[in-house]
N, CA and C of each residue as an Amber inpcrd file, in Angstrom:
protein
   600
   0.8500000  -1.1930000   0.0000000   0.0000000   0.0000000   0.0000000
   0.8910000   1.2500000   0.0000000   0.6520000   2.1430000  -0.9280000
   1.4380000   3.3660000  -1.0610000   1.1090000   4.3200000   0.0750000
   2.1530000   4.8420000   0.7340000   1.9800000   5.7830000   1.8390000
   2.2810000   7.2060000   1.3730000   3.2470000   7.3390000   0.4640000
   3.6720000   8.6480000  -0.0080000   3.2680000   8.8090000  -1.4690000
   3.3150000  10.0480000  -1.9370000   2.9150000  10.3370000  -3.3030000
   4.1010000  10.3090000  -4.2640000   3.8070000   9.9290000  -5.4900000
   4.6990000  10.1290000  -6.6100000   6.1010000   9.5720000  -6.4810000
   7.0980000  10.4420000  -6.7520000   8.4880000  10.0340000  -6.9010000
   9.0490000   9.3880000  -5.6290000   8.6700000   9.9050000  -4.4590000
   9.1950000   9.3460000  -3.2120000   8.7360000   7.9100000  -3.0250000
   7.4630000   7.6500000  -3.2670000   6.9580000   6.2810000  -3.1340000
   7.5760000   5.3660000  -4.1920000   7.7810000   5.8850000  -5.3960000
   8.4380000   5.0920000  -6.4450000   9.8440000   4.6840000  -6.0050000
  10.5840000   5.6330000  -5.3900000  11.9330000   5.3400000  -4.9130000
  11.8910000   4.2800000  -3.8140000  10.9920000   4.4110000  -2.8650000
  10.8560000   3.4280000  -1.7850000  10.5350000   2.0510000  -2.3550000
   9.6310000   2.0200000  -3.3250000   9.2600000   0.7340000  -3.9500000
  10.4490000   0.0920000  -4.6490000  11.2380000   0.8880000  -5.3720000
  12.4050000   0.3600000  -6.0850000  13.4780000  -0.1230000  -5.1070000
  13.7350000   0.6470000  -4.0530000  14.7210000   0.2380000  -3.0520000
  14.2880000  -1.0500000  -2.3600000  12.9860000  -1.2030000  -2.1730000
  12.4520000  -2.4050000  -1.5260000  12.6370000  -3.6690000  -2.3430000
  12.9570000  -3.5130000  -3.6310000  13.2080000  -4.6820000  -4.4880000
  14.6190000  -5.2320000  -4.3130000  15.5000000  -4.4570000  -3.6680000
  16.8830000  -4.8790000  -3.4920000  16.9710000  -5.9880000  -2.4440000
  17.9000000  -6.9460000  -2.6210000  18.0230000  -8.0300000  -1.6470000
  18.4410000  -7.5110000  -0.2760000  17.7700000  -8.0000000   0.7500000
  18.1020000  -7.6160000   2.1220000  17.5220000  -6.2820000   2.5580000
  16.7620000  -5.6140000   1.6900000  16.1590000  -4.3250000   2.0300000
  14.6560000  -4.5090000   2.1980000  14.1940000  -4.3870000   3.4420000
  12.7640000  -4.4760000   3.7220000  12.1070000  -3.1170000   3.5820000
  10.7910000  -3.0570000   3.8180000  10.0610000  -1.7870000   3.6610000
  10.6040000  -0.6530000   4.5310000  10.9470000  -0.9560000   5.8010000
  11.4400000   0.0990000   6.6930000  12.8150000   0.5960000   6.2580000
  13.6880000  -0.3360000   5.8600000  15.0160000   0.0700000   5.3810000
  14.8930000   0.8970000   4.1060000  14.0070000   0.4810000   3.2070000
  13.7920000   1.2150000   1.9550000  13.3420000   2.6430000   2.2490000
  12.4600000   2.7800000   3.2190000  11.9710000   4.1110000   3.5850000
  13.0910000   4.9540000   4.1880000  13.9140000   4.3570000   5.0640000
  15.0280000   5.0980000   5.6790000  16.0130000   5.5800000   4.6160000
  16.3560000   4.6850000   3.6630000  17.3040000   5.0530000   2.6070000
  16.7200000   6.1640000   1.7340000  15.4290000   6.0390000   1.4160000
  14.7810000   7.0530000   0.5750000  14.8250000   8.4290000   1.2440000
  14.5400000   8.4760000   2.5340000  14.5670000   9.7680000   3.2310000
  15.9920000  10.2840000   3.4090000  16.9600000   9.3630000   3.5410000
  18.3600000   9.7980000   3.5850000  18.7330000  10.4770000   2.2580000
  18.3540000   9.8260000   1.1400000  18.6600000  10.3910000  -0.1770000
  17.9280000  11.7130000  -0.4000000  16.7140000  11.8090000   0.1200000
  15.9340000  13.0440000  -0.0150000  16.6280000  14.2060000   0.6970000
  17.2610000  13.9090000   1.8270000  17.9400000  14.9500000   2.5970000
  19.3880000  15.1770000   2.2070000  19.9620000  14.2840000   1.3900000
  21.3740000  14.4070000   0.9990000  21.5510000  15.5360000  -0.0220000
  22.7810000  16.0720000  -0.0800000  23.0130000  17.1320000  -1.0700000
  23.0810000  16.5360000  -2.4760000  22.9110000  17.3960000  -3.4660000
  22.8200000  16.9430000  -4.8580000  24.0860000  16.2590000  -5.3280000
  25.2500000  16.7190000  -4.8370000  26.5200000  16.1180000  -5.2630000
  26.6130000  14.6610000  -4.8240000  26.1890000  14.3670000  -3.5970000
  26.2350000  12.9910000  -3.0870000  25.3040000  12.0820000  -3.8840000
  24.1190000  12.5750000  -4.1720000  23.1580000  11.7830000  -4.9390000
  23.6540000  11.5870000  -6.3730000  24.2570000  12.6350000  -6.9430000
  24.8050000  12.5260000  -8.3010000  25.9380000  11.5120000  -8.3530000
  26.7810000  11.4910000  -7.3120000  27.8800000  10.5340000  -7.2610000
  27.3530000   9.1030000  -7.1910000  26.3100000   8.8870000  -6.3940000
  25.6980000   7.5560000  -6.2930000  25.0870000   7.1430000  -7.6240000
  24.3810000   8.0480000  -8.2510000  23.7670000   7.7700000  -9.5600000
  24.8300000   7.4380000 -10.6000000  25.9160000   8.2010000 -10.5900000
  26.9990000   7.9670000 -11.5500000  27.6620000   6.6180000 -11.3100000
  27.8330000   6.2370000 -10.0350000  28.4610000   4.9490000  -9.7180000
  27.5900000   3.7850000 -10.1880000  26.2870000   3.9000000  -9.9970000
  25.3670000   2.8410000 -10.4490000  25.3840000   2.7430000 -11.9710000
  25.3550000   3.8760000 -12.6360000  25.3760000   3.8980000 -14.1010000
  26.6850000   3.3100000 -14.6290000  27.8020000   3.6770000 -13.9860000
  29.1140000   3.1990000 -14.4340000  29.2570000   1.6940000 -14.2590000
  28.7680000   1.1640000 -13.1380000  28.9170000  -0.2780000 -12.9060000
  28.0980000  -1.0740000 -13.9220000  26.9500000  -0.5600000 -14.3100000
  26.1440000  -1.2460000 -15.3270000  26.7840000  -1.1500000 -16.7030000
  27.4700000  -0.0420000 -16.9720000  28.0720000   0.1680000 -18.2910000
  29.4200000  -0.5430000 -18.4450000  30.2140000  -0.5990000 -17.3660000
  31.6010000  -1.0560000 -17.5070000  31.8960000  -2.4330000 -16.9290000
  31.1450000  -2.8750000 -15.9500000  31.4690000  -4.1340000 -15.2810000
  30.6990000  -5.2800000 -15.9150000  31.4220000  -6.3490000 -16.2350000
  30.8010000  -7.5490000 -16.7820000  31.5070000  -8.7500000 -16.1640000
  31.4350000  -9.9030000 -16.7960000  32.0350000 -11.1090000 -16.2250000
  33.2570000 -11.5410000 -17.0240000  34.3050000 -11.9320000 -16.3100000
  35.5570000 -12.3800000 -16.9100000  35.2900000 -13.5270000 -17.8830000
  35.8770000 -13.4440000 -19.0620000  35.6380000 -14.4750000 -20.0760000
  36.3140000 -15.8050000 -19.7310000  37.2390000 -15.7940000 -18.7780000
  37.9060000 -17.0340000 -18.3780000  37.2070000 -17.6860000 -17.1890000
  37.0730000 -16.9310000 -16.0880000  36.5850000 -17.5490000 -14.8470000
  35.1660000 -17.1720000 -14.4580000  34.6290000 -16.0890000 -14.9980000
  33.2720000 -15.6810000 -14.6370000  33.2110000 -14.6920000 -13.4880000
  34.3710000 -14.2710000 -12.9740000  34.4080000 -13.2650000 -11.9180000
  34.0670000 -11.8990000 -12.5360000  33.7930000 -10.9020000 -11.7050000
  33.5280000  -9.5610000 -12.2370000  34.8190000  -8.9500000 -12.7740000
  34.6760000  -8.1870000 -13.8440000  35.8400000  -7.5850000 -14.4960000
  35.4100000  -6.3480000 -15.2670000  36.3590000  -5.4340000 -15.4490000
  36.1020000  -4.2850000 -16.3100000  36.7420000  -4.4750000 -17.6750000
  37.7510000  -5.3540000 -17.7540000  38.3500000  -5.6990000 -19.0420000
  37.8450000  -7.0600000 -19.4790000  38.5510000  -7.6840000 -20.4220000
  38.1490000  -9.0070000 -20.8810000  38.3570000 -10.0570000 -19.7970000
  39.4020000  -9.8500000 -18.9730000  39.6720000 -10.7840000 -17.8790000
  39.7320000 -10.0290000 -16.5590000  39.4910000 -10.7460000 -15.4620000
  39.5410000 -10.1330000 -14.1430000  41.0010000 -10.0040000 -13.6950000
  41.2230000  -9.2970000 -12.6070000  42.5970000  -9.0660000 -12.1200000
  43.2630000 -10.3650000 -11.6810000  42.4850000 -11.3470000 -11.2200000
  43.0740000 -12.6100000 -10.7630000  43.5360000 -13.4420000 -11.9540000
  42.7220000 -13.5300000 -12.9890000  43.1260000 -14.2700000 -14.1870000
  44.3090000 -13.6040000 -14.8810000  44.4220000 -12.2810000 -14.7460000
  45.5100000 -11.5500000 -15.3940000  46.8080000 -11.5780000 -14.5870000
  46.7500000 -12.0930000 -13.3590000  47.9200000 -12.0850000 -12.4700000
  48.8090000 -13.3010000 -12.7560000  50.0270000 -13.1150000 -13.2880000
  50.8910000 -14.2430000 -13.6280000  51.4580000 -14.9700000 -12.4050000
  51.3160000 -14.3700000 -11.2240000  51.8560000 -14.9900000 -10.0090000
  50.9290000 -16.0630000  -9.4240000  49.7170000 -16.1670000  -9.9430000
  48.7710000 -17.1580000  -9.4090000  49.1500000 -18.5610000  -9.8890000
  48.7800000 -19.5590000  -9.0800000  49.0950000 -20.9550000  -9.3670000
  48.0530000 -21.5420000 -10.3320000  48.4870000 -21.8490000 -11.5540000
  47.5750000 -22.3690000 -12.5730000  47.1430000 -23.8070000 -12.3130000
  47.7920000 -24.4990000 -11.3720000  47.4750000 -25.9130000 -11.1490000
  46.3300000 -26.1090000 -10.1530000  45.8520000 -25.0170000  -9.5420000
  44.7490000 -25.0890000  -8.5810000  43.5800000 -24.2500000  -9.0770000
  42.3970000 -24.8380000  -9.0860000  41.1880000 -24.0820000  -9.4320000
  40.1730000 -24.2520000  -8.3120000  39.7010000 -23.1320000  -7.7940000
  38.6760000 -23.1220000  -6.7540000  37.3420000 -22.7510000  -7.3980000
  36.3670000 -23.6270000  -7.2560000  35.0470000 -23.4270000  -7.8620000
  34.1040000 -22.8270000  -6.8280000  33.5340000 -21.6580000  -7.1530000
  32.6020000 -20.9770000  -6.2540000  31.3010000 -20.6820000  -6.9980000
  30.2940000 -20.2900000  -6.2290000  28.9940000 -20.0030000  -6.8360000
  28.9240000 -18.6100000  -7.4550000  29.3870000 -17.6070000  -6.7160000
  29.2070000 -16.2130000  -7.1250000  30.5030000 -15.4120000  -6.9770000
  30.6280000 -14.2790000  -7.6850000  31.8170000 -13.4340000  -7.5330000
  32.0630000 -12.9850000  -6.0920000  31.0040000 -12.7860000  -5.3110000
  31.1890000 -12.3700000  -3.9210000  31.9410000 -13.4270000  -3.1210000
  31.8460000 -14.7020000  -3.5420000  32.5750000 -15.7720000  -2.8590000
  34.0760000 -15.6850000  -3.1410000  34.4300000 -15.2220000  -4.3430000
  35.8470000 -14.9930000  -4.6610000  36.4160000 -13.9620000  -3.6920000
  35.6840000 -12.8780000  -3.4880000  36.1330000 -11.8230000  -2.5790000
  36.2950000 -12.3670000  -1.1610000  35.3640000 -13.2050000  -0.7240000
  35.4290000 -13.7750000   0.6310000  36.6850000 -14.6270000   0.7970000
  36.9910000 -15.4620000  -0.1890000  38.1700000 -16.3300000  -0.1060000
  39.4520000 -15.5120000  -0.2100000  39.4690000 -14.5040000  -1.0620000
  40.6500000 -13.6650000  -1.2030000  41.0080000 -12.9710000   0.1080000
  40.0170000 -12.6280000   0.9130000  40.2830000 -11.9710000   2.1950000
  41.0570000 -12.8830000   3.1480000  40.9660000 -14.2030000   2.9780000
  41.6700000 -15.1280000   3.8830000  43.1650000 -15.1780000   3.5930000
  43.5750000 -14.8370000   2.3660000  44.9740000 -14.9230000   1.9190000
  45.5140000 -16.3530000   1.9900000  44.6130000 -17.3420000   1.9590000
  45.0150000 -18.7530000   2.0410000  45.1770000 -19.3970000   0.6650000
  44.6050000 -18.7930000  -0.3590000  44.5440000 -19.4270000  -1.6790000
  45.2130000 -18.5480000  -2.7170000  46.1420000 -19.1460000  -3.4910000
  46.8610000 -18.3820000  -4.5080000  46.6650000 -18.9740000  -5.9080000
  45.6450000 -19.7980000  -6.0680000  45.3710000 -20.3890000  -7.3740000
  44.4000000 -19.5490000  -8.1830000  43.6990000 -20.2120000  -9.0800000
  42.7130000 -19.5620000  -9.9460000  41.3010000 -19.8960000  -9.4660000
  40.3260000 -19.1940000 -10.0100000  38.9260000 -19.4180000  -9.6370000
  38.0940000 -19.8030000 -10.8560000  36.9330000 -20.3990000 -10.5500000
  35.9090000 -20.5870000 -11.5700000  34.5670000 -20.2960000 -10.9020000
  33.8560000 -19.2890000 -11.4100000  32.5800000 -18.8710000 -10.8500000
  31.4480000 -19.5100000 -11.6520000  30.6230000 -20.2920000 -10.9620000
  29.5430000 -21.0200000 -11.6340000  28.3700000 -20.1230000 -12.0260000
  28.1690000 -19.0530000 -11.2870000  27.0140000 -18.2000000 -11.5480000
  25.7620000 -18.6670000 -10.8360000  25.9360000 -19.4060000  -9.7380000
  24.8020000 -19.8930000  -8.9590000  25.0210000 -21.3250000  -8.5220000
  23.9260000 -21.9600000  -8.1040000  23.9730000 -23.3470000  -7.6500000
  22.7550000 -24.0820000  -8.1950000  22.8610000 -25.3980000  -8.2720000
  21.7340000 -26.2140000  -8.7280000  20.5850000 -26.0480000  -7.7430000
  19.4340000 -25.6550000  -8.2610000  18.2710000 -25.3830000  -7.4140000
  16.9960000 -25.7190000  -8.2030000  16.6170000 -27.0080000  -8.2170000
  15.4560000 -27.4270000  -9.0220000  14.1690000 -26.6960000  -8.6750000
  13.9930000 -26.3270000  -7.4110000  12.7580000 -25.6390000  -7.0010000
  12.6030000 -24.3150000  -7.7450000  13.7210000 -23.6420000  -7.9800000
  13.6860000 -22.3700000  -8.7020000  14.0620000 -22.5180000 -10.1790000
  14.0850000 -23.7690000 -10.6550000  14.3130000 -24.0210000 -12.0760000
  15.7430000 -23.8560000 -12.5390000  16.7180000 -23.9760000 -11.6290000
  18.1280000 -23.8410000 -12.0050000  18.7600000 -25.2260000 -12.0390000
  19.1540000 -25.6520000 -13.2300000  19.7960000 -26.9460000 -13.4060000
  21.2500000 -26.7770000 -13.7970000  21.9630000 -27.8850000 -13.9710000
  23.3920000 -27.8180000 -14.3300000  23.6750000 -27.0260000 -15.5970000
  22.7690000 -27.0890000 -16.5740000  23.0100000 -26.3810000 -17.8360000
  22.8760000 -24.8660000 -17.6850000  22.3070000 -24.4100000 -16.5650000
  22.1770000 -22.9740000 -16.3190000  23.4250000 -22.3870000 -15.6620000
  24.3470000 -23.2600000 -15.2800000  25.5720000 -22.8270000 -14.6210000
  26.7560000 -22.9480000 -15.5800000  27.9000000 -22.4200000 -15.1820000
  29.0980000 -22.4240000 -16.0350000  29.9190000 -23.7010000 -15.8150000
  29.2400000 -24.8380000 -15.8210000  29.9060000 -26.1250000 -15.6230000
  30.6010000 -26.5660000 -16.9170000  29.9580000 -26.3490000 -18.0510000
  30.5650000 -26.6990000 -19.3480000  31.8860000 -25.9370000 -19.5320000
  31.8950000 -24.6560000 -19.1640000  33.1100000 -23.8510000 -19.2730000
  34.2070000 -24.3810000 -18.3440000  33.8170000 -24.8460000 -17.1590000
  34.7870000 -25.4340000 -16.2310000  35.4270000 -26.6710000 -16.8380000
  34.6210000 -27.5340000 -17.4050000  35.1500000 -28.7640000 -18.0020000
  36.0900000 -28.4310000 -19.1570000  35.7600000 -27.3930000 -19.9150000
  36.6400000 -26.9520000 -21.0020000  37.9720000 -26.4540000 -20.4870000
  37.9390000 -25.7050000 -19.4050000  39.1980000 -25.2130000 -18.8130000
  40.0690000 -26.3630000 -18.3320000  39.4500000 -27.3450000 -17.7170000
  40.2170000 -28.4650000 -17.1710000  40.7900000 -29.3440000 -18.2710000
  40.0860000 -29.4390000 -19.3890000  40.5640000 -30.2680000 -20.4890000
  41.7840000 -29.6970000 -21.1800000  41.9790000 -28.3880000 -21.0440000
  43.0870000 -27.7180000 -21.7370000  44.2220000 -27.3170000 -20.8000000
  44.2520000 -27.8650000 -19.5710000  45.2400000 -27.3650000 -18.6110000
  45.9080000 -28.4910000 -17.8370000  46.8530000 -28.0940000 -16.9920000
  47.5950000 -29.0320000 -16.1420000  47.1350000 -28.8930000 -14.6950000
  45.8500000 -28.8290000 -14.4770000  45.3060000 -28.6450000 -13.1330000
  45.5560000 -29.8900000 -12.2870000  46.0800000 -29.6670000 -11.0780000
  46.3900000 -30.7760000 -10.1670000  45.3350000 -30.9660000  -9.0840000
  44.4930000 -29.9370000  -8.8880000  43.4390000 -30.0520000  -7.8760000
  42.3270000 -29.0640000  -8.1810000  41.0850000 -29.5460000  -8.0350000
  39.9140000 -28.6860000  -8.1010000  39.3270000 -28.6410000  -6.6960000
  39.1840000 -27.4400000  -6.1570000  38.6350000 -27.2490000  -4.8180000
  37.2080000 -26.7410000  -4.9720000  36.2600000 -27.4960000  -4.4630000
  34.8590000 -27.0860000  -4.5610000  34.5100000 -26.2800000  -3.3180000
  34.1490000 -25.0220000  -3.5310000  33.8400000 -24.1130000  -2.4240000
  32.4330000 -23.5440000  -2.5780000  31.4860000 -24.4220000  -2.9010000
  30.0900000 -23.9850000  -2.9570000  29.5780000 -23.8120000  -1.5290000
  28.4880000 -23.0810000  -1.3780000  27.9500000 -22.8030000  -0.0450000
  27.5470000 -24.0960000   0.6630000  27.7140000 -24.1400000   1.9980000
  27.3450000 -25.3420000   2.7490000  25.8510000 -25.3890000   3.0600000
  25.0380000 -25.3550000   2.0110000  23.5860000 -25.4960000   2.1610000
  23.1100000 -26.5570000   1.1650000  21.8110000 -26.7840000   1.0900000
  21.2880000 -27.8750000   0.2530000  21.6810000 -27.6870000  -1.2070000
  21.5280000 -26.4720000  -1.7240000  21.8520000 -26.2130000  -3.1260000
  23.3520000 -26.3550000  -3.3790000  24.1520000 -25.8460000  -2.4630000
  25.6110000 -25.9420000  -2.6090000  26.0960000 -27.3800000  -2.5560000
  25.5040000 -28.1720000  -1.6670000  25.9000000 -29.5820000  -1.5570000
  25.4820000 -30.3520000  -2.8060000  24.2950000 -30.0570000  -3.3360000
  23.8350000 -30.7230000  -4.5630000  24.7540000 -30.3780000  -5.7290000
  25.1810000 -29.1250000  -5.7930000  26.0890000 -28.6870000  -6.8450000
  27.4390000 -29.3790000  -6.7110000  27.9390000 -29.4620000  -5.4730000
  29.2230000 -30.1240000  -5.2210000  29.1640000 -31.5950000  -5.6390000
  28.0790000 -32.2750000  -5.2740000  27.9370000 -33.6960000  -5.6290000
  27.9020000 -33.8730000  -7.1440000  27.2150000 -32.9930000  -7.8370000
  27.1480000 -33.0680000  -9.2990000  28.5370000 -32.8490000  -9.9060000
  29.2560000 -31.8600000  -9.3930000  30.6010000 -31.5720000  -9.9090000
  31.5480000 -32.7490000  -9.6970000  31.4450000 -33.3950000  -8.5410000
  32.3030000 -34.5600000  -8.2700000  32.0570000 -35.6450000  -9.3080000
  30.7880000 -35.8920000  -9.6300000  30.4600000 -36.9070000 -10.6510000
  31.0270000 -36.5220000 -12.0120000  30.9310000 -35.2550000 -12.3620000
  31.4460000 -34.7880000 -13.6510000  32.9690000 -34.8740000 -13.7100000
  33.6230000 -34.4960000 -12.6250000  35.0810000 -34.4310000 -12.6020000
  35.7330000 -35.8060000 -12.5460000  34.9870000 -36.8260000 -12.1400000
  35.5260000 -38.1850000 -12.1640000  35.9040000 -38.6050000 -13.5810000
  35.2150000 -38.0560000 -14.5690000  35.4410000 -38.4580000 -15.9550000
  36.7710000 -37.9600000 -16.5030000  37.3730000 -36.9570000 -15.8540000
  38.6480000 -36.4470000 -16.3660000  39.8050000 -36.7060000 -15.3920000
  39.5340000 -37.4550000 -14.3380000  40.5830000 -37.9320000 -13.4390000
  41.4360000 -36.7960000 -12.8720000  40.7760000 -35.8190000 -12.2680000
  41.4870000 -34.7320000 -11.5900000  41.1160000 -34.8030000 -10.1050000
  42.0940000 -34.6590000  -9.1950000  41.7780000 -34.6920000  -7.7620000
  40.8010000 -33.5720000  -7.3890000  39.8110000 -33.9220000  -6.5780000
  38.7800000 -32.9680000  -6.1780000  38.7220000 -32.9170000  -4.6580000
  38.6760000 -31.7060000  -4.1040000  38.5080000 -31.5550000  -2.6590000
  37.3640000 -30.5990000  -2.3850000  36.8930000 -30.6270000  -1.1500000
  35.7880000 -29.7680000  -0.7100000  36.2620000 -29.0300000   0.5280000
  35.8250000 -27.7870000   0.7220000  36.2150000 -27.0590000   1.9190000
  35.8380000 -27.8520000   3.1650000  36.7060000 -27.7880000   4.1840000
  36.4970000 -28.5420000   5.4160000  35.3820000 -27.9300000   6.2500000
  35.0300000 -28.6520000   7.3160000  34.0240000 -28.1440000   8.2370000
  34.5480000 -26.8920000   8.9270000  33.6620000 -26.2040000   9.5690000
  34.0190000 -24.9270000  10.1540000  33.0950000 -23.8600000   9.6070000
  32.5900000 -24.1000000   8.4110000  31.5650000 -23.2160000   7.8590000
  30.2050000 -23.7030000   8.3490000  29.3260000 -22.8030000   8.7540000
  28.0240000 -23.2340000   9.2690000  27.1420000 -23.8090000   8.1630000
  26.4910000 -24.9310000   8.4640000  25.5680000 -25.5270000   7.4970000
  24.3890000 -24.5920000   7.3110000  24.0180000 -24.3750000   6.0660000
  22.9170000 -23.4710000   5.7630000  23.3470000 -22.0250000   5.6110000
  24.6670000 -21.7660000   5.7670000  25.1580000 -20.3900000   5.6720000
  25.6960000 -20.0800000   4.2960000  26.1390000 -18.8440000   4.1150000
  26.7360000 -18.3830000   2.8630000  28.1830000 -17.9940000   3.1130000
  29.0530000 -18.2850000   2.1530000  30.4680000 -17.9100000   2.2680000
  30.6300000 -16.4120000   2.5040000  29.7540000 -15.6370000   1.9010000
  29.8420000 -14.1760000   1.9730000  29.8600000 -13.6870000   3.4230000
  29.1650000 -14.4060000   4.3210000  29.0160000 -13.9410000   5.6980000
  29.9850000 -14.6110000   6.6660000  30.8240000 -15.5110000   6.1810000
  31.7990000 -16.1690000   7.0490000  32.9520000 -15.2190000   7.3450000
  33.4310000 -15.2430000   8.5980000  34.5710000 -14.3980000   8.9300000
  35.8520000 -14.9980000   8.3480000  36.9060000 -14.1880000   8.2800000
  38.1540000 -14.6060000   7.6300000  38.8000000 -15.8040000   8.3090000
  38.7510000 -15.8550000   9.6520000  39.4030000 -16.9490000  10.3750000
  38.6970000 -18.2750000  10.0960000  37.3670000 -18.2810000  10.2040000
  36.6010000 -19.5010000   9.9510000  36.7890000 -19.9770000   8.5260000
  36.6970000 -19.0530000   7.5820000  36.8360000 -19.4250000   6.1830000
  38.2620000 -19.8610000   5.8760000  39.2470000 -19.2110000   6.4790000
  40.6390000 -19.5920000   6.2760000  40.9240000 -20.9910000   6.7910000
  40.3880000 -21.3290000   7.9700000  40.5740000 -22.6740000   8.5260000
  39.8880000 -23.7240000   7.6640000  38.6980000 -23.3960000   7.1900000
  37.9790000 -24.3350000   6.3250000  38.7600000 -24.5840000   5.0440000
  39.3680000 -23.5290000   4.5190000  40.1370000 -23.6590000   3.2820000
  41.3820000 -24.4970000   3.5140000  42.1080000 -24.2110000   4.6100000
  43.3400000 -24.9380000   4.9040000  43.0700000 -26.4120000   5.1850000
  41.8880000 -26.7230000   5.7440000  41.5660000 -28.1000000   6.1040000
  40.6560000 -28.7980000   5.1240000  40.6680000 -28.3670000   3.8670000
  39.7970000 -29.0010000   2.8590000  40.1460000 -30.4940000   2.7360000
  39.1440000 -31.2850000   2.3110000  39.3380000 -32.7350000   2.2530000
  39.1410000 -33.2250000   0.8310000  39.7810000 -34.3420000   0.5260000
  39.6160000 -34.9700000  -0.7830000  38.2280000 -35.5830000  -0.8840000
  37.6590000 -35.5500000  -2.0730000  36.3590000 -36.1790000  -2.3270000
  36.5600000 -37.2890000  -3.3400000  35.9360000 -38.4260000  -3.0760000
  36.1010000 -39.5640000  -3.9890000  34.9520000 -39.6400000  -4.9600000
């Protein structure tokens, strides 16, 4: 139900569509923007416009990038023999904060979720298999979220990777079941990464 007229209510409605923003938060943000000076609002508008215009996904790993490849794929110091498979670009950022991993990444673009109509063909699994077929990878580390969708995705990947005979490991315990990598602290995530286990 609309409480305010016109542009203000439109802004509240649009903000309310953002993940993690409820009606009260949307209203608070809208009134903050209403009271902010024009330069601050212009800077925010310009940043949103720029990210939509310039940021896309790395053609190699699927991470966010402004060029053809992301900064991690372009870094010659990274270990090409290790690939860490994650669901989303935000998971790359979470793992990078631990400073435990110096290999490459592969971003799937989500997880298998039949209830919401997301199957293996909707993810970047084919691209992963292509990367592995053309490289000297010694280990694939599966770092999908420790929830039902993440576990289903991990199990599917293990079955697929058996066909090319590459060692596969999964992040160790320490991450809460049902949680997201994005919200794990650096110590917990670092320990989970260091204690990853082989999967058969």
